[in-house]
GROMACS .gro file of C-alpha atoms in nm:
model
  275
    1MET     CA    1   2.963   1.040  -0.653
    2ALA     CA    2   2.992   0.742  -0.885
    3PRO     CA    3   3.243   0.761  -1.174
    4ALA     CA    4   3.091   0.887  -1.498
    5VAL     CA    5   3.198   0.575  -1.687
    6GLU     CA    6   3.030   0.335  -1.446
    7LYS     CA    7   2.695   0.198  -1.549
    8LYS     CA    8   2.429   0.033  -1.340
    9ILE     CA    9   2.101  -0.134  -1.426
   10ASP     CA   10   1.785   0.056  -1.331
   11PRO     CA   11   1.548  -0.213  -1.191
   12GLU     CA   12   1.248  -0.021  -1.326
   13ASP     CA   13   1.331  -0.094  -1.691
   14GLY     CA   14   1.632  -0.330  -1.679
   15VAL     CA   15   1.853  -0.089  -1.876
   16ALA     CA   16   2.208   0.019  -1.789
   17TYR     CA   17   2.278   0.391  -1.735
   18THR     CA   18   2.550   0.614  -1.597
   19PHE     CA   19   2.478   0.809  -1.282
   20GLU     CA   20   2.450   1.130  -1.487
   21GLU     CA   21   2.194   0.975  -1.722
   22LEU     CA   22   1.991   0.843  -1.431
   23SER     CA   23   2.003   1.181  -1.255
   24ALA     CA   24   1.891   1.362  -1.570
   25PHE     CA   25   1.593   1.131  -1.611
   26TYR     CA   26   1.474   1.158  -1.249
   27LYS     CA   27   1.545   1.529  -1.213
   28GLY     CA   28   1.231   1.709  -1.105
   29LYS     CA   29   1.074   1.385  -0.982
   30PHE     CA   30   1.305   1.301  -0.691
   31LYS     CA   31   1.563   1.497  -0.492
   32LYS     CA   32   1.934   1.446  -0.566
   33ALA     CA   33   1.992   1.265  -0.237
   34ALA     CA   34   1.708   1.023  -0.310
   35VAL     CA   35   1.843   0.949  -0.659
   36ALA     CA   36   2.191   0.894  -0.514
   37ALA     CA   37   2.052   0.650  -0.258
   38TYR     CA   38   1.857   0.473  -0.533
   39TRP     CA   39   2.179   0.444  -0.738
   40GLU     CA   40   2.371   0.297  -0.445
   41ASP     CA   41   2.105   0.068  -0.296
   42GLU     CA   42   1.875  -0.040  -0.579
   43CYS     CA   43   2.064  -0.018  -0.908
   44LYS     CA   44   2.281  -0.321  -0.981
   45PRO     CA   45   2.631  -0.297  -1.138
   46VAL     CA   46   2.664  -0.423  -1.493
   47LYS     CA   47   2.822  -0.766  -1.490
   48LYS     CA   48   3.158  -0.788  -1.662
   49LYS     CA   49   3.063  -1.110  -1.840
   50GLY     CA   50   2.776  -1.076  -2.080
   51LYS     CA   51   2.617  -0.760  -2.205
   52ALA     CA   52   2.359  -0.565  -2.014
   53LYS     CA   53   2.047  -0.461  -2.195
   54GLU     CA   54   2.122  -0.139  -2.383
   55PRO     CA   55   1.860   0.094  -2.528
   56GLU     CA   56   1.861   0.195  -2.894
   57PRO     CA   57   2.034   0.534  -2.945
   58LYS     CA   58   1.712   0.699  -3.065
   59ALA     CA   59   1.500   0.556  -2.788
   60LYS     CA   60   1.761   0.650  -2.533
   61ALA     CA   61   1.774   1.007  -2.659
   62LYS     CA   62   1.396   1.022  -2.658
   63VAL     CA   63   1.345   0.883  -2.309
   64LYS     CA   64   1.640   1.000  -2.101
   65ALA     CA   65   1.927   1.180  -2.274
   66LYS     CA   66   1.683   1.432  -2.419
   67ALA     CA   67   1.648   1.586  -2.073
   68LYS     CA   68   2.023   1.647  -2.073
   69SER     CA   69   2.072   1.766  -2.431
   70GLU     CA   70   1.766   1.994  -2.456
   71PRO     CA   71   1.749   2.246  -2.168
   72LYS     CA   72   1.408   2.380  -2.278
   73ALA     CA   73   1.252   2.035  -2.280
   74LYS     CA   74   1.409   1.965  -1.941
   75ALA     CA   75   1.265   2.284  -1.793
   76LYS     CA   76   0.921   2.199  -1.929
   77ALA     CA   77   0.935   1.845  -1.794
   78LYS     CA   78   1.043   1.971  -1.454
   79ALA     CA   79   0.758   2.220  -1.440
   80GLU     CA   80   0.492   1.965  -1.532
   81PRO     CA   81   0.368   1.699  -1.285
   82ALA     CA   82   0.553   1.368  -1.301
   83PRO     CA   83   0.378   1.122  -1.534
   84ALA     CA   84   0.204   0.821  -1.384
   85ASN     CA   85   0.475   0.582  -1.505
   86ALA     CA   86   0.730   0.769  -1.291
   87LEU     CA   87   0.593   0.564  -1.004
   88GLY     CA   88   0.742   0.251  -1.157
   89LYS     CA   89   0.598  -0.076  -1.272
   90PRO     CA   90   0.356  -0.277  -1.056
   91ALA     CA   91   0.492  -0.588  -0.886
   92THR     CA   92   0.471  -0.910  -1.083
   93ALA     CA   93   0.368  -1.254  -0.956
   94GLY     CA   94   0.605  -1.372  -0.683
   95GLN     CA   95   0.744  -1.022  -0.617
   96ASN     CA   96   0.721  -0.863  -0.272
   97ARG     CA   97   0.742  -0.488  -0.209
   98SER     CA   98   0.647  -0.457   0.156
   99GLY     CA   99   0.987  -0.505   0.320
  100LYS     CA  100   1.075  -0.136   0.348
  101PRO     CA  101   1.107   0.151   0.433
  102VAL     CA  102   1.005   0.028   0.780
  103ASN     CA  103   1.188  -0.293   0.864
  104VAL     CA  104   0.920  -0.562   0.903
  105ALA     CA  105   1.154  -0.861   0.881
  106ALA     CA  106   1.049  -0.970   1.231
  107LEU     CA  107   0.691  -1.029   1.111
  108THR     CA  108   0.570  -1.340   0.932
  109LYS     CA  109   0.448  -1.267   0.579
  110MET     CA  110   0.139  -1.478   0.526
  111THR     CA  111   0.063  -1.369   0.171
  112LYS     CA  112   0.219  -1.516  -0.141
  113ASP     CA  113   0.328  -1.192  -0.308
  114ASP     CA  114   0.238  -0.825  -0.362
  115LEU     CA  115   0.113  -0.864  -0.718
  116GLY     CA  116   0.016  -0.524  -0.859
  117LEU     CA  117   0.174  -0.313  -0.583
  118LEU     CA  118   0.368  -0.008  -0.701
  119PRO     CA  119   0.729   0.046  -0.583
  120GLN     CA  120   0.757   0.220  -0.248
  121PRO     CA  121   0.869   0.587  -0.273
  122LEU     CA  122   1.241   0.645  -0.228
  123LYS     CA  123   1.169   0.919   0.023
  124PRO     CA  124   0.808   0.890   0.144
  125ARG     CA  125   0.620   1.186   0.290
  126PHE     CA  126   0.476   0.952   0.552
  127LYS     CA  127   0.521   0.582   0.628
  128SER     CA  128   0.201   0.381   0.640
  129ALA     CA  129   0.101   0.016   0.646
  130LEU     CA  130  -0.213  -0.173   0.554
  131VAL     CA  131  -0.287  -0.435   0.820
  132GLY     CA  132  -0.458  -0.754   0.711
  133ILE     CA  133  -0.544  -1.086   0.871
  134TYR     CA  134  -0.486  -1.425   0.708
  135VAL     CA  135  -0.716  -1.696   0.848
  136ARG     CA  136  -0.498  -2.004   0.824
  137SER     CA  137  -0.787  -2.249   0.843
  138GLN     CA  138  -0.959  -2.102   0.536
  139PRO     CA  139  -0.864  -2.120   0.166
  140TYR     CA  140  -0.649  -1.822   0.061
  141GLY     CA  141  -0.687  -1.683   0.414
  142GLY     CA  142  -1.058  -1.605   0.395
  143SER     CA  143  -1.346  -1.563   0.153
  144ASP     CA  144  -1.261  -1.194   0.111
  145LYS     CA  145  -0.913  -1.274  -0.021
  146SER     CA  146  -0.760  -1.316  -0.363
  147SER     CA  147  -0.546  -1.620  -0.443
  148ASN     CA  148  -0.232  -1.450  -0.309
  149GLY     CA  149  -0.387  -1.391   0.036
  150HIS     CA  150  -0.457  -1.017   0.009
  151ARG     CA  151  -0.806  -0.868   0.020
  152TYR     CA  152  -0.928  -0.767  -0.322
  153ASP     CA  153  -0.910  -0.398  -0.237
  154SER     CA  154  -0.577  -0.402  -0.049
  155ILE     CA  155  -0.355  -0.330  -0.351
  156PRO     CA  156  -0.573  -0.040  -0.476
  157PHE     CA  157  -0.575   0.107  -0.124
  158ALA     CA  158  -0.195   0.084  -0.097
  159ASN     CA  159  -0.134   0.215  -0.450
  160GLY     CA  160  -0.349   0.517  -0.371
  161MET     CA  161  -0.123   0.598  -0.077
  162ILE     CA  162   0.192   0.542  -0.283
  163SER     CA  163   0.059   0.763  -0.565
  164SER     CA  164   0.024   1.041  -0.306
  165GLY     CA  165   0.391   1.016  -0.210
  166MET     CA  166   0.349   0.796   0.097
  167SER     CA  167   0.481   0.446   0.146
  168CYS     CA  168   0.229   0.172   0.221
  169GLN     CA  169   0.353  -0.172   0.323
  170LEU     CA  170   0.121  -0.471   0.334
  171ILE     CA  171   0.156  -0.658   0.662
  172GLN     CA  172  -0.048  -0.928   0.837
  173TYR     CA  173  -0.139  -0.967   1.202
  174VAL     CA  174  -0.039  -1.306   1.347
  175HIS     CA  175  -0.167  -1.335   1.703
  176GLU     CA  176   0.129  -1.546   1.819
  177GLU     CA  177   0.351  -1.246   1.733
  178LYS     CA  178   0.130  -0.985   1.902
  179ASP     CA  179   0.403  -0.809   2.103
  180THR     CA  180   0.649  -0.807   1.812
  181PHE     CA  181   0.377  -0.686   1.575
  182PHE     CA  182   0.288  -0.379   1.779
  183GLU     CA  183   0.654  -0.299   1.841
  184VAL     CA  184   0.723  -0.301   1.466
  185CYS     CA  185   0.412  -0.087   1.405
  186LYS     CA  186   0.566   0.192   1.614
  187GLY     CA  187   0.784   0.267   1.311
  188PHE     CA  188   0.485   0.375   1.102
  189ASP     CA  189   0.308   0.710   1.092
  190ALA     CA  190  -0.031   0.558   1.010
  191LEU     CA  191  -0.206   0.221   0.985
  192ILE     CA  192  -0.501   0.123   0.767
  193VAL     CA  193  -0.678  -0.170   0.935
  194ARG     CA  194  -0.843  -0.408   0.687
  195CYS     CA  195  -0.938  -0.697   0.915
  196ASN     CA  196  -1.294  -0.819   0.870
  197PRO     CA  197  -1.489  -0.860   1.195
  198GLY     CA  198  -1.453  -1.212   1.331
  199GLN     CA  199  -1.144  -1.308   1.131
  200ILE     CA  200  -0.892  -1.247   1.408
  201LYS     CA  201  -1.094  -1.478   1.632
  202ALA     CA  202  -1.133  -1.729   1.347
  203ASP     CA  203  -0.753  -1.745   1.324
  204GLY     CA  204  -0.725  -1.818   1.696
  205GLY     CA  205  -0.654  -1.464   1.814
  206ASP     CA  206  -0.823  -1.228   2.056
  207GLN     CA  207  -0.996  -0.925   1.901
  208GLY     CA  208  -0.984  -0.741   2.232
  209LYS     CA  209  -0.605  -0.769   2.259
  210PHE     CA  210  -0.568  -0.651   1.899
  211ASP     CA  211  -0.793  -0.352   1.967
  212ASP     CA  212  -0.606  -0.263   2.285
  213GLY     CA  213  -0.279  -0.272   2.092
  214MET     CA  214  -0.419  -0.033   1.833
  215ARG     CA  215  -0.545   0.200   2.106
  216GLY     CA  216  -0.193   0.202   2.248
  217LEU     CA  217  -0.050   0.306   1.911
  218ARG     CA  218  -0.302   0.588   1.886
  219LYS     CA  219  -0.186   0.719   2.224
  220LEU     CA  220   0.164   0.740   2.076
  221GLY     CA  221   0.033   0.967   1.800
  222ILE     CA  222   0.013   0.701   1.529
  223GLN     CA  223  -0.297   0.731   1.313
  224VAL     CA  224  -0.517   0.419   1.301
  225TRP     CA  225  -0.794   0.406   1.039
  226PRO     CA  226  -1.050   0.304   1.148
  227SER     CA  227  -0.986   0.313   1.519
  228PRO     CA  228  -1.115   0.021   1.731
  229ASP     CA  229  -1.375   0.249   1.893
  230VAL     CA  230  -1.511   0.360   1.556
  231MET     CA  231  -1.533  -0.003   1.448
  232GLU     CA  232  -1.711  -0.097   1.770
  233PHE     CA  233  -1.970   0.180   1.771
  234MET     CA  234  -2.003   0.253   1.400
  235GLY     CA  235  -1.934  -0.084   1.239
  236ALA     CA  236  -2.015  -0.097   0.868
  237LYS     CA  237  -2.286  -0.359   0.922
  238ASP     CA  238  -2.522  -0.122   1.106
  239ALA     CA  239  -2.362   0.222   1.063
  240LEU     CA  240  -2.648   0.337   0.841
  241CYS     CA  241  -2.897   0.240   1.111
  242LYS     CA  242  -2.718   0.462   1.360
  243ILE     CA  243  -2.751   0.770   1.138
  244ALA     CA  244  -3.109   0.692   1.025
  245THR     CA  245  -3.261   0.982   1.220
  246MET     CA  246  -2.997   1.235   1.111
  247ASN     CA  247  -3.044   1.463   0.810
  248ILE     CA  248  -2.799   1.249   0.612
  249GLY     CA  249  -2.985   0.922   0.683
  250LEU     CA  250  -3.312   0.752   0.594
  251GLU     CA  251  -3.550   0.690   0.882
  252ASP     CA  252  -3.665   0.354   0.749
  253THR     CA  253  -3.313   0.208   0.744
  254LEU     CA  254  -3.316  -0.119   0.938
  255ALA     CA  255  -3.082  -0.410   1.012
  256TYR     CA  256  -3.222  -0.761   0.997
  257TYR     CA  257  -3.083  -1.041   1.212
  258ASP     CA  258  -3.343  -1.312   1.152
  259ALA     CA  259  -3.584  -1.422   0.878
  260ALA     CA  260  -3.899  -1.304   1.056
  261SER     CA  261  -3.783  -0.946   1.108
  262PHE     CA  262  -3.654  -0.934   0.750
  263SER     CA  263  -3.989  -1.047   0.611
  264ALA     CA  264  -4.183  -0.787   0.808
  265GLY     CA  265  -3.941  -0.497   0.789
  266PHE     CA  266  -3.841  -0.530   0.423
  267LYS     CA  267  -4.202  -0.508   0.306
  268LYS     CA  268  -4.254  -0.193   0.510
  269THR     CA  269  -3.944  -0.021   0.370
  270MET     CA  270  -4.049  -0.104   0.014
  271ALA     CA  271  -4.388   0.054   0.077
  272PHE     CA  272  -4.240   0.364   0.244
  273GLN     CA  273  -4.102   0.541  -0.062
  274PRO     CA  274  -3.930   0.467  -0.396
  275ARG     CA  275  -3.560   0.391  -0.388
   0.00000   0.00000   0.00000
């Protein structure tokens, strides 16, 4: 255990604390072993030259030392669910948070940063990844991407997983690294595939090889959402058409692939019943 007099800077707020102060603050939110690992691996020692940022005595007592000095308050805090800010601050511009817990250093990161992504859990319940595709011939990697190369919904998806106690790393499929990619993916418990149809081919890859790789991971017991077969037979573009005759569908649901069929079919659906 670290000496009581030693202080390190918590990267979540940039403030220096002793190990005991840090443990008191995170008690009830993380296990002792996880806090100890966080202290050793993430917290940085206070530099001898220059002063580390110190909290005001009142603020410090209010935020962290209070848990140590007031047993009743500590017991209450432990019993209640951890507040949302216990997850840590979202990543800022230029910051990446997808390098661990699974080592993905062998993969090429195509995106600029992980802006908005919450810190990965110290001890995740399950290890997941969100798989994207960056089309190198298109601005920002595709029309469905934000300026940093991620799909607009990728960060919310990942943060939802993290908020549930799972890790969720953002990785990209690069077809030249196919074998390495699927080998690295064996370290995850689950994969969320967010590759728009046609984009793997647009980047020069082979959709069939990608799908076969995902099928291979499923055979190993790794969850893949959605699976290639679900995408093939129930693709979002015409999924509603496939359930039109079921009790959860609408029988006049149609898919239009040319102007003539749209003109004829759309008028019929509008006349069928109010929407």
